[in-house]
């Protein structure tokens, strides 16, 4: 891949086969994360979103079997 100057920054042209393999498209946001091993990992916004939802699901706990939501009680002041 070739690095070129673009405005006040740099740009990398991603080959079409890599774009297809990653499932990215124009306008997508991607990040490069540095791992402890020193390797870089490319992460898409969709991958970040999926990982965040997975972490949230891991935190979820089931409600007790006899739990009943009472809207009036919840809204009482």
mmCIF file with all atom_site columns, C-alpha atoms in Angstrom:
data_model
loop_
_atom_site.group_PDB
_atom_site.id
_atom_site.type_symbol
_atom_site.label_atom_id
_atom_site.label_alt_id
_atom_site.label_comp_id
_atom_site.label_asym_id
_atom_site.label_entity_id
_atom_site.label_seq_id
_atom_site.pdbx_PDB_ins_code
_atom_site.Cartn_x
_atom_site.Cartn_y
_atom_site.Cartn_z
_atom_site.occupancy
_atom_site.B_iso_or_equiv
_atom_site.pdbx_formal_charge
_atom_site.auth_seq_id
_atom_site.auth_comp_id
_atom_site.auth_asym_id
_atom_site.auth_atom_id
_atom_site.pdbx_PDB_model_num
ATOM 1  C CA . UNK A 1 1  ? 0.000   0.000   0.000  1.00 0.00 ? 1  UNK A CA 1
ATOM 2  C CA . UNK A 1 2  ? 1.218   3.449   -0.804 1.00 0.00 ? 2  UNK A CA 1
ATOM 3  C CA . UNK A 1 3  ? 1.052   6.384   1.593  1.00 0.00 ? 3  UNK A CA 1
ATOM 4  C CA . UNK A 1 4  ? 0.210   9.741   -0.004 1.00 0.00 ? 4  UNK A CA 1
ATOM 5  C CA . UNK A 1 5  ? -0.187  13.290  1.291  1.00 0.00 ? 5  UNK A CA 1
ATOM 6  C CA . UNK A 1 6  ? -3.778  14.447  1.628  1.00 0.00 ? 6  UNK A CA 1
ATOM 7  C CA . UNK A 1 7  ? -4.462  18.014  2.769  1.00 0.00 ? 7  UNK A CA 1
ATOM 8  C CA . UNK A 1 8  ? -2.664  18.307  6.131  1.00 0.00 ? 8  UNK A CA 1
ATOM 9  C CA . UNK A 1 9  ? -2.444  14.559  6.762  1.00 0.00 ? 9  UNK A CA 1
ATOM 10 C CA . UNK A 1 10 ? -1.574  11.273  5.117  1.00 0.00 ? 10 UNK A CA 1
ATOM 11 C CA . UNK A 1 11 ? -3.778  8.724   3.338  1.00 0.00 ? 11 UNK A CA 1
ATOM 12 C CA . UNK A 1 12 ? -3.377  5.029   2.602  1.00 0.00 ? 12 UNK A CA 1
ATOM 13 C CA . UNK A 1 13 ? -5.026  3.496   -0.438 1.00 0.00 ? 13 UNK A CA 1
ATOM 14 C CA . UNK A 1 14 ? -6.590  0.152   0.494  1.00 0.00 ? 14 UNK A CA 1
ATOM 15 C CA . UNK A 1 15 ? -6.682  -2.477  -2.265 1.00 0.00 ? 15 UNK A CA 1
ATOM 16 C CA . UNK A 1 16 ? -10.156 -3.605  -3.399 1.00 0.00 ? 16 UNK A CA 1
ATOM 17 C CA . UNK A 1 17 ? -9.658  -7.217  -2.255 1.00 0.00 ? 17 UNK A CA 1
ATOM 18 C CA . UNK A 1 18 ? -8.780  -6.015  1.262  1.00 0.00 ? 18 UNK A CA 1
ATOM 19 C CA . UNK A 1 19 ? -11.827 -3.707  1.272  1.00 0.00 ? 19 UNK A CA 1
ATOM 20 C CA . UNK A 1 20 ? -14.073 -6.646  0.360  1.00 0.00 ? 20 UNK A CA 1
ATOM 21 C CA . UNK A 1 21 ? -12.462 -8.910  2.962  1.00 0.00 ? 21 UNK A CA 1
ATOM 22 C CA . UNK A 1 22 ? -12.957 -6.298  5.699  1.00 0.00 ? 22 UNK A CA 1
ATOM 23 C CA . UNK A 1 23 ? -16.454 -5.368  4.547  1.00 0.00 ? 23 UNK A CA 1
ATOM 24 C CA . UNK A 1 24 ? -15.703 -1.649  4.700  1.00 0.00 ? 24 UNK A CA 1
ATOM 25 C CA . UNK A 1 25 ? -17.123 1.060   2.488  1.00 0.00 ? 25 UNK A CA 1
ATOM 26 C CA . UNK A 1 26 ? -16.604 4.740   1.808  1.00 0.00 ? 26 UNK A CA 1
ATOM 27 C CA . UNK A 1 27 ? -17.418 6.835   4.859  1.00 0.00 ? 27 UNK A CA 1
ATOM 28 C CA . UNK A 1 28 ? -16.800 4.046   7.399  1.00 0.00 ? 28 UNK A CA 1
ATOM 29 C CA . UNK A 1 29 ? -14.757 4.890   10.460 1.00 0.00 ? 29 UNK A CA 1
ATOM 30 C CA . UNK A 1 30 ? -11.811 2.612   11.199 1.00 0.00 ? 30 UNK A CA 1
ATOM 31 C CA . UNK A 1 31 ? -9.185  2.683   13.924 1.00 0.00 ? 31 UNK A CA 1
ATOM 32 C CA . UNK A 1 32 ? -5.795  1.078   14.320 1.00 0.00 ? 32 UNK A CA 1
ATOM 33 C CA . UNK A 1 33 ? -5.186  -0.392  17.765 1.00 0.00 ? 33 UNK A CA 1
ATOM 34 C CA . UNK A 1 34 ? -1.701  -1.206  18.990 1.00 0.00 ? 34 UNK A CA 1
ATOM 35 C CA . UNK A 1 35 ? -1.539  -4.551  20.763 1.00 0.00 ? 35 UNK A CA 1
ATOM 36 C CA . UNK A 1 36 ? 0.880   -5.440  23.565 1.00 0.00 ? 36 UNK A CA 1
ATOM 37 C CA . UNK A 1 37 ? 2.788   -7.517  21.025 1.00 0.00 ? 37 UNK A CA 1
ATOM 38 C CA . UNK A 1 38 ? 3.441   -4.349  19.021 1.00 0.00 ? 38 UNK A CA 1
ATOM 39 C CA . UNK A 1 39 ? 1.162   -5.435  16.183 1.00 0.00 ? 39 UNK A CA 1
ATOM 40 C CA . UNK A 1 40 ? -1.500  -3.115  14.802 1.00 0.00 ? 40 UNK A CA 1
ATOM 41 C CA . UNK A 1 41 ? -5.104  -4.263  14.454 1.00 0.00 ? 41 UNK A CA 1
ATOM 42 C CA . UNK A 1 42 ? -7.646  -2.585  12.209 1.00 0.00 ? 42 UNK A CA 1
ATOM 43 C CA . UNK A 1 43 ? -11.048 -2.219  13.891 1.00 0.00 ? 43 UNK A CA 1
ATOM 44 C CA . UNK A 1 44 ? -14.211 -0.928  12.221 1.00 0.00 ? 44 UNK A CA 1
ATOM 45 C CA . UNK A 1 45 ? -16.873 1.096   13.988 1.00 0.00 ? 45 UNK A CA 1
ATOM 46 C CA . UNK A 1 46 ? -19.269 -1.842  13.551 1.00 0.00 ? 46 UNK A CA 1
ATOM 47 C CA . UNK A 1 47 ? -16.798 -4.189  15.265 1.00 0.00 ? 47 UNK A CA 1
ATOM 48 C CA . UNK A 1 48 ? -16.445 -1.736  18.172 1.00 0.00 ? 48 UNK A CA 1
ATOM 49 C CA . UNK A 1 49 ? -20.236 -1.524  18.477 1.00 0.00 ? 49 UNK A CA 1
ATOM 50 C CA . UNK A 1 50 ? -20.616 -5.323  18.441 1.00 0.00 ? 50 UNK A CA 1
ATOM 51 C CA . UNK A 1 51 ? -17.886 -5.721  21.070 1.00 0.00 ? 51 UNK A CA 1
ATOM 52 C CA . UNK A 1 52 ? -19.520 -3.113  23.322 1.00 0.00 ? 52 UNK A CA 1
ATOM 53 C CA . UNK A 1 53 ? -22.905 -4.852  23.053 1.00 0.00 ? 53 UNK A CA 1
ATOM 54 C CA . UNK A 1 54 ? -21.267 -8.194  23.864 1.00 0.00 ? 54 UNK A CA 1
ATOM 55 C CA . UNK A 1 55 ? -19.678 -6.691  27.006 1.00 0.00 ? 55 UNK A CA 1
ATOM 56 C CA . UNK A 1 56 ? -23.060 -5.255  28.050 1.00 0.00 ? 56 UNK A CA 1
ATOM 57 C CA . UNK A 1 57 ? -24.741 -8.640  27.527 1.00 0.00 ? 57 UNK A CA 1
ATOM 58 C CA . UNK A 1 58 ? -22.083 -10.270 29.740 1.00 0.00 ? 58 UNK A CA 1
ATOM 59 C CA . UNK A 1 59 ? -23.121 -7.920  32.551 1.00 0.00 ? 59 UNK A CA 1
ATOM 60 C CA . UNK A 1 60 ? -26.841 -8.690  32.233 1.00 0.00 ? 60 UNK A CA 1
ATOM 61 C CA . UNK A 1 61 ? -28.358 -10.713 35.040 1.00 0.00 ? 61 UNK A CA 1
ATOM 62 C CA . UNK A 1 62 ? -31.724 -12.514 34.884 1.00 0.00 ? 62 UNK A CA 1
ATOM 63 C CA . UNK A 1 63 ? -34.615 -11.120 36.870 1.00 0.00 ? 63 UNK A CA 1
ATOM 64 C CA . UNK A 1 64 ? -36.097 -13.203 39.691 1.00 0.00 ? 64 UNK A CA 1
ATOM 65 C CA . UNK A 1 65 ? -38.888 -15.570 38.583 1.00 0.00 ? 65 UNK A CA 1
ATOM 66 C CA . UNK A 1 66 ? -41.505 -13.695 40.649 1.00 0.00 ? 66 UNK A CA 1
ATOM 67 C CA . UNK A 1 67 ? -40.435 -10.200 39.469 1.00 0.00 ? 67 UNK A CA 1
ATOM 68 C CA . UNK A 1 68 ? -43.252 -7.951  38.271 1.00 0.00 ? 68 UNK A CA 1
ATOM 69 C CA . UNK A 1 69 ? -42.680 -4.445  36.950 1.00 0.00 ? 69 UNK A CA 1
ATOM 70 C CA . UNK A 1 70 ? -45.092 -1.882  38.440 1.00 0.00 ? 70 UNK A CA 1
ATOM 71 C CA . UNK A 1 71 ? -45.126 1.301   36.414 1.00 0.00 ? 71 UNK A CA 1
ATOM 72 C CA . UNK A 1 72 ? -46.994 3.252   39.100 1.00 0.00 ? 72 UNK A CA 1
ATOM 73 C CA . UNK A 1 73 ? -44.480 2.261   41.745 1.00 0.00 ? 73 UNK A CA 1
ATOM 74 C CA . UNK A 1 74 ? -41.571 3.107   39.447 1.00 0.00 ? 74 UNK A CA 1
ATOM 75 C CA . UNK A 1 75 ? -43.018 6.551   38.729 1.00 0.00 ? 75 UNK A CA 1
ATOM 76 C CA . UNK A 1 76 ? -44.077 7.344   42.304 1.00 0.00 ? 76 UNK A CA 1
ATOM 77 C CA . UNK A 1 77 ? -42.465 10.434  43.722 1.00 0.00 ? 77 UNK A CA 1
#
